[in-house]
C-alpha positions as YAML, in Angstrom:
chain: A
units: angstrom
residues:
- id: 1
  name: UNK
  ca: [-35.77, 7.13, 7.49]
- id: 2
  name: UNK
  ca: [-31.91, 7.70, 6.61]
- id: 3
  name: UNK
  ca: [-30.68, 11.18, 6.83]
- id: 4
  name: UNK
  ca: [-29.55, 12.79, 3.32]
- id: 5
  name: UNK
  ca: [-26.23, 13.56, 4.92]
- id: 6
  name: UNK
  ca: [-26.07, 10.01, 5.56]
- id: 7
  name: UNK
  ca: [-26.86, 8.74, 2.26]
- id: 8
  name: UNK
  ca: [-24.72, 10.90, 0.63]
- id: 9
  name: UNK
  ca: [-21.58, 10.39, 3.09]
- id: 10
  name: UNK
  ca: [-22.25, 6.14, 1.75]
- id: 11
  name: UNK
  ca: [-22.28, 7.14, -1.59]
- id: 12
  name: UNK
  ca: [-19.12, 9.17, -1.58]
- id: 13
  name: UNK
  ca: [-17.59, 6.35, 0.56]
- id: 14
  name: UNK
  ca: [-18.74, 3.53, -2.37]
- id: 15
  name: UNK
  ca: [-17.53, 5.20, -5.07]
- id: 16
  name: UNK
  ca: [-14.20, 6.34, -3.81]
- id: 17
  name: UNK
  ca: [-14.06, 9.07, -6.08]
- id: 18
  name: UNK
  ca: [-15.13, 12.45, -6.71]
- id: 19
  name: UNK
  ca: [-19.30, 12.18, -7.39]
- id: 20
  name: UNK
  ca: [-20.83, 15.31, -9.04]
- id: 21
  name: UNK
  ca: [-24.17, 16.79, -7.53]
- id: 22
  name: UNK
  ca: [-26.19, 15.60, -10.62]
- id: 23
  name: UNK
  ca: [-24.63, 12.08, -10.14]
- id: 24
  name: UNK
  ca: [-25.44, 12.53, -5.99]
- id: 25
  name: UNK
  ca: [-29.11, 13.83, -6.44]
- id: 26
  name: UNK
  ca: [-29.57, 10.66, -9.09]
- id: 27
  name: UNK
  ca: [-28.33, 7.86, -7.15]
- id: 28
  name: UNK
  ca: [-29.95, 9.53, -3.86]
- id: 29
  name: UNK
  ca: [-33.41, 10.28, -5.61]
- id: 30
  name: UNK
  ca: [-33.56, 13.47, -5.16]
- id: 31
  name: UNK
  ca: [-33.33, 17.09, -6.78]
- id: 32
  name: UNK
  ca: [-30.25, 19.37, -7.17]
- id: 33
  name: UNK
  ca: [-31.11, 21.58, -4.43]
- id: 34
  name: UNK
  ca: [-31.87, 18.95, -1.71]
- id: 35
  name: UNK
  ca: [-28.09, 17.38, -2.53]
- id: 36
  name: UNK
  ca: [-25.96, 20.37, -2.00]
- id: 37
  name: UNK
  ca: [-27.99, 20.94, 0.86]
- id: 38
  name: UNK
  ca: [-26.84, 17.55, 1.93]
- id: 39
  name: UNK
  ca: [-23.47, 18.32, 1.32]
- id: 40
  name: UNK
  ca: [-22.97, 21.25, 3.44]
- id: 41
  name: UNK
  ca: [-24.72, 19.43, 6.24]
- id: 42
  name: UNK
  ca: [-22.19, 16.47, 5.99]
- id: 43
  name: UNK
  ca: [-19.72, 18.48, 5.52]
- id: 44
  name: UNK
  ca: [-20.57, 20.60, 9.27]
- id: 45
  name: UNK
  ca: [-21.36, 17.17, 10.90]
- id: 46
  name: UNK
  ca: [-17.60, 15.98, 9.64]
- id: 47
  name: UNK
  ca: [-16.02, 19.28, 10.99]
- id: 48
  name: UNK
  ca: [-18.42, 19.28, 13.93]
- id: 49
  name: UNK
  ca: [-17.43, 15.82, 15.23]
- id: 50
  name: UNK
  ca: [-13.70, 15.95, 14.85]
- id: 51
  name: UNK
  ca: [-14.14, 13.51, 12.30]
- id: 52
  name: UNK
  ca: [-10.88, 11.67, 10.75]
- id: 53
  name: UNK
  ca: [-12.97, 12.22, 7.21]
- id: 54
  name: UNK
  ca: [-13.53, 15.24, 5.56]
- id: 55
  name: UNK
  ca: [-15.65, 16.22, 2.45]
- id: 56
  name: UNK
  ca: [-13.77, 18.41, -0.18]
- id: 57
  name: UNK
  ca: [-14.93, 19.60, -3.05]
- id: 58
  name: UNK
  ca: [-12.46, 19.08, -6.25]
- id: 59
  name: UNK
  ca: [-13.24, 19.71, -9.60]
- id: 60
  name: UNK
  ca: [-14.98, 17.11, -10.82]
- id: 61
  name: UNK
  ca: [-17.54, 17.07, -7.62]
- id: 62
  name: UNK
  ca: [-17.13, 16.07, -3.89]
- id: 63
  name: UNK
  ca: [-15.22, 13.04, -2.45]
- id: 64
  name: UNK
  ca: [-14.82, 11.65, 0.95]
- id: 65
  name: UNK
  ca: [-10.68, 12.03, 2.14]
- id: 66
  name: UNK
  ca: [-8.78, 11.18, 4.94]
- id: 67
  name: UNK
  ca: [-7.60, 14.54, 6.71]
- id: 68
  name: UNK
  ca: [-4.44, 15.68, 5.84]
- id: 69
  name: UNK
  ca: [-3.10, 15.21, 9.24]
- id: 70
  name: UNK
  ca: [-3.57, 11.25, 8.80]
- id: 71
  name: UNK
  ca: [-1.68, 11.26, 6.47]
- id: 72
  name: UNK
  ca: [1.34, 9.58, 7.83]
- id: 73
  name: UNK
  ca: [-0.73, 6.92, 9.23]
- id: 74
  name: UNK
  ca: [-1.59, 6.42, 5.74]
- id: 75
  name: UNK
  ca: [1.07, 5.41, 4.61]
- id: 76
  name: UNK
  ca: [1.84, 3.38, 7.71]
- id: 77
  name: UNK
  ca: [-1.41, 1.35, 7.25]
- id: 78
  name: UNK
  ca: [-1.53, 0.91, 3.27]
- id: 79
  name: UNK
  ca: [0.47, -0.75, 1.66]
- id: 80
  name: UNK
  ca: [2.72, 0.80, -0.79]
- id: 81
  name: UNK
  ca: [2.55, 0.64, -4.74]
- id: 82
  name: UNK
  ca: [5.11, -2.15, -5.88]
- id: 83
  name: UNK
  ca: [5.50, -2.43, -10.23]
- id: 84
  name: UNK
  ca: [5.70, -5.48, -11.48]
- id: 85
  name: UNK
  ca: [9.87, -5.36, -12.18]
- id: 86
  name: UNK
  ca: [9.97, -4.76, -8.29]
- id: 87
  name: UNK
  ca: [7.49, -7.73, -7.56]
- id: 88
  name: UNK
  ca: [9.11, -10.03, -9.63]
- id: 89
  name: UNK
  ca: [12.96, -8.72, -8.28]
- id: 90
  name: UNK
  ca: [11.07, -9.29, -4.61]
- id: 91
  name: UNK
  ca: [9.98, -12.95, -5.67]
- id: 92
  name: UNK
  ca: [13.27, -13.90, -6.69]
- id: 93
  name: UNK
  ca: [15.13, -12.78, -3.91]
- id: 94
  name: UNK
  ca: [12.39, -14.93, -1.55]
- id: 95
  name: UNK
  ca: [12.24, -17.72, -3.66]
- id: 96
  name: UNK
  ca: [16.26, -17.92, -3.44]
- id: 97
  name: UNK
  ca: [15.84, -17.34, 0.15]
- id: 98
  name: UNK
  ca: [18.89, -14.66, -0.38]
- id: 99
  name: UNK
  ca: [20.78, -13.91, -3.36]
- id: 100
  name: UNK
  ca: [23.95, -12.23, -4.02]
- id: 101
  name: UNK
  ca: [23.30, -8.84, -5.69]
- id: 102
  name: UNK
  ca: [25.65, -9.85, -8.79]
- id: 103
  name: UNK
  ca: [23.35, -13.32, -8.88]
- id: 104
  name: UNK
  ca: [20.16, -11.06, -9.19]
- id: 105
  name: UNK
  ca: [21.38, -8.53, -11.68]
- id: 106
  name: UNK
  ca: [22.40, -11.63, -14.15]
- id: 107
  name: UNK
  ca: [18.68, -13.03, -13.06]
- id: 108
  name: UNK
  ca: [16.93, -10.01, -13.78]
- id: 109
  name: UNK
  ca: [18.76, -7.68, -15.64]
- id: 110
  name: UNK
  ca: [20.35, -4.07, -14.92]
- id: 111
  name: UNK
  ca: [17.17, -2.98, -13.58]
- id: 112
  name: UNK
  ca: [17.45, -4.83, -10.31]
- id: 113
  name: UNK
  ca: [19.68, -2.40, -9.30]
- id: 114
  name: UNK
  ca: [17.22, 0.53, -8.81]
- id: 115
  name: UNK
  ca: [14.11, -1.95, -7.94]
- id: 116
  name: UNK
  ca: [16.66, -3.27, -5.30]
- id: 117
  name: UNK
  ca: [17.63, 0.51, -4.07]
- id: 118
  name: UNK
  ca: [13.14, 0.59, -4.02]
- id: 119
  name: UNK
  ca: [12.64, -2.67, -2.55]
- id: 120
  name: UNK
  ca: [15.18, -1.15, 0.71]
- id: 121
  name: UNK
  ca: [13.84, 2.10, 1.00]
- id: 122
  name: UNK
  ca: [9.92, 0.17, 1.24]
- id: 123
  name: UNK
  ca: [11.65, -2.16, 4.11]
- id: 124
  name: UNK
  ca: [11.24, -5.11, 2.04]
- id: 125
  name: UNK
  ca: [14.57, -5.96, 1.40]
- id: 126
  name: UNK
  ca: [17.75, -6.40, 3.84]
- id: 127
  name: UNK
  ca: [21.13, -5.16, 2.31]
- id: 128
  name: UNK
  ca: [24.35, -6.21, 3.99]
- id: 129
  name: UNK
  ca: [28.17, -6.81, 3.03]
- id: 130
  name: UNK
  ca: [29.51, -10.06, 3.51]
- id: 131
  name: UNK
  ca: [33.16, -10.36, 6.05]
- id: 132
  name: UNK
  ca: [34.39, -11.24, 3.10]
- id: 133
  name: UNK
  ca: [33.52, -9.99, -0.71]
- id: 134
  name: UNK
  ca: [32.17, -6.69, -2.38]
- id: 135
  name: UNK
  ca: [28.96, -7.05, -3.25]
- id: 136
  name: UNK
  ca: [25.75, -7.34, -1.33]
- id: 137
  name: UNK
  ca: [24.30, -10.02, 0.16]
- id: 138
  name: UNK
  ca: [20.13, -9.72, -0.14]
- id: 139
  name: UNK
  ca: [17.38, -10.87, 2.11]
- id: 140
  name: UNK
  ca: [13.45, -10.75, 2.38]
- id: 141
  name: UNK
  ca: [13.04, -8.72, 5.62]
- id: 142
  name: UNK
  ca: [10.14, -9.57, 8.40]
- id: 143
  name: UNK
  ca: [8.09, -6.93, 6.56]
- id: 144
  name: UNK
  ca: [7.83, -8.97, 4.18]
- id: 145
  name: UNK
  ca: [6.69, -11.82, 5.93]
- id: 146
  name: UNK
  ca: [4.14, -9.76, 7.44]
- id: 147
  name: UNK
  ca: [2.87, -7.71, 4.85]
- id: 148
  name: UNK
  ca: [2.43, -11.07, 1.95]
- id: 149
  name: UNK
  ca: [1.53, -13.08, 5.25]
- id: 150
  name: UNK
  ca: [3.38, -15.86, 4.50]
- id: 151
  name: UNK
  ca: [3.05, -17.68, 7.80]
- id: 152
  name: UNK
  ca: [-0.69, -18.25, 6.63]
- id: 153
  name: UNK
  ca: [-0.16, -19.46, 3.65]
- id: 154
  name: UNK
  ca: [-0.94, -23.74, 3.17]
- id: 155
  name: UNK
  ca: [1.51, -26.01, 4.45]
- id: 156
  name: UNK
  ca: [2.47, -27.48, 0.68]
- id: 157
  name: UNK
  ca: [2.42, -23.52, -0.92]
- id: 158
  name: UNK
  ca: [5.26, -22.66, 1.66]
- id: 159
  name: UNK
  ca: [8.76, -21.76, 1.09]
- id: 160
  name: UNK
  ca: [11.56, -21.77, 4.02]
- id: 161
  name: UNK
  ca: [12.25, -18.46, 3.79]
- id: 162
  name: UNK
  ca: [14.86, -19.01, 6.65]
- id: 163
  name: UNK
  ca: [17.02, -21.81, 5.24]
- id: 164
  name: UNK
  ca: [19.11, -19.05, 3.41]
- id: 165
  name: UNK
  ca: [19.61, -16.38, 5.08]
- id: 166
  name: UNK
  ca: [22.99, -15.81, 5.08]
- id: 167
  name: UNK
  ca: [25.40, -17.21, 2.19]
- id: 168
  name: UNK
  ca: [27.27, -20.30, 3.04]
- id: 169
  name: UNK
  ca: [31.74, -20.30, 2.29]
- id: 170
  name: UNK
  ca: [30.61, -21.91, -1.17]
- id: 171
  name: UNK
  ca: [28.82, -19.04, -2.62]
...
């Protein structure tokens, strides 16, 4: 027979967000007073083990976290929030295989500027200045290669990615 503690740790994992003890004690069949009881025994067994997971209590009940101290992993490992401006600036930038920041800004509009300025600061996008000329010359970086893994997608879906790279004399 499966622990409460145990039960209760999956059911805070499944639902990913805070679960009140009513909501626990339903969905674990059991009363009020067997659930919190479950609760503080997860909760020792999570501090007890060194666990990277914690159980916090929040307003709205309890939820399963990473520790604060994983934090930078985190954001290492997942991958960050992109809007759909900055995913369709991104796209156009691949699909061109490099583009000319002036080229982009008349392709997308003003805004390309600070999805650009985003797209940099997430490692997606290279930004460099041309020998010759003002403005910037932009490129897909290997992040993004890795991250959409676009060595795996089909042979006929693919895009040279590399034919591009840098502008030619007639650009």
């Amino acid at each position: 027979m499966t622990r409460l503690a145990t039960t209760i740790e999956a059911i805070l994992y499944l639902k990913g967000q805070p679960v009140s003890i009513a909501e626990i004690a339903e969905i674990a069949k059991c009363d009020r007073a067997e659930a919190e009881d479950g609760i503080i025994e997860l909760m020792s067994d999570s501090s007890h083990r060194d666990s990277a997971l914690e159980v916090v209590e929040t307003p709205t009940g309890y939820s399963l976290q990473l520790r604060e101290e994983f934090a930078s992993l985190m954001q290492t490992l997942i991958p960050p929030e992109l809007g759909v401006g900055a995913l369709r600036t991104l796209a156009a930038i691949a699909l061109k295989g490099g583009i000319a920041q002036p080229d982009l800004v008349n392709l997308r509009g003003s805004g390309a500027y600070q999805q650009v300025q985003e797209l940099v600061e997430m490692g997606f996008v290279r930004k460099r200045r041309p020998a010759e000329g003002r403005s910037y010359w932009l490129q897909v970086t290997e992040k993004f290669h890795r991250y959409f893994q676009v060595d795996q997608l089909p042979k006929q879906l693919q895009i040279d990615f590399q034919a591009n790279l840098y502008p030619s004399n007639d650009e």
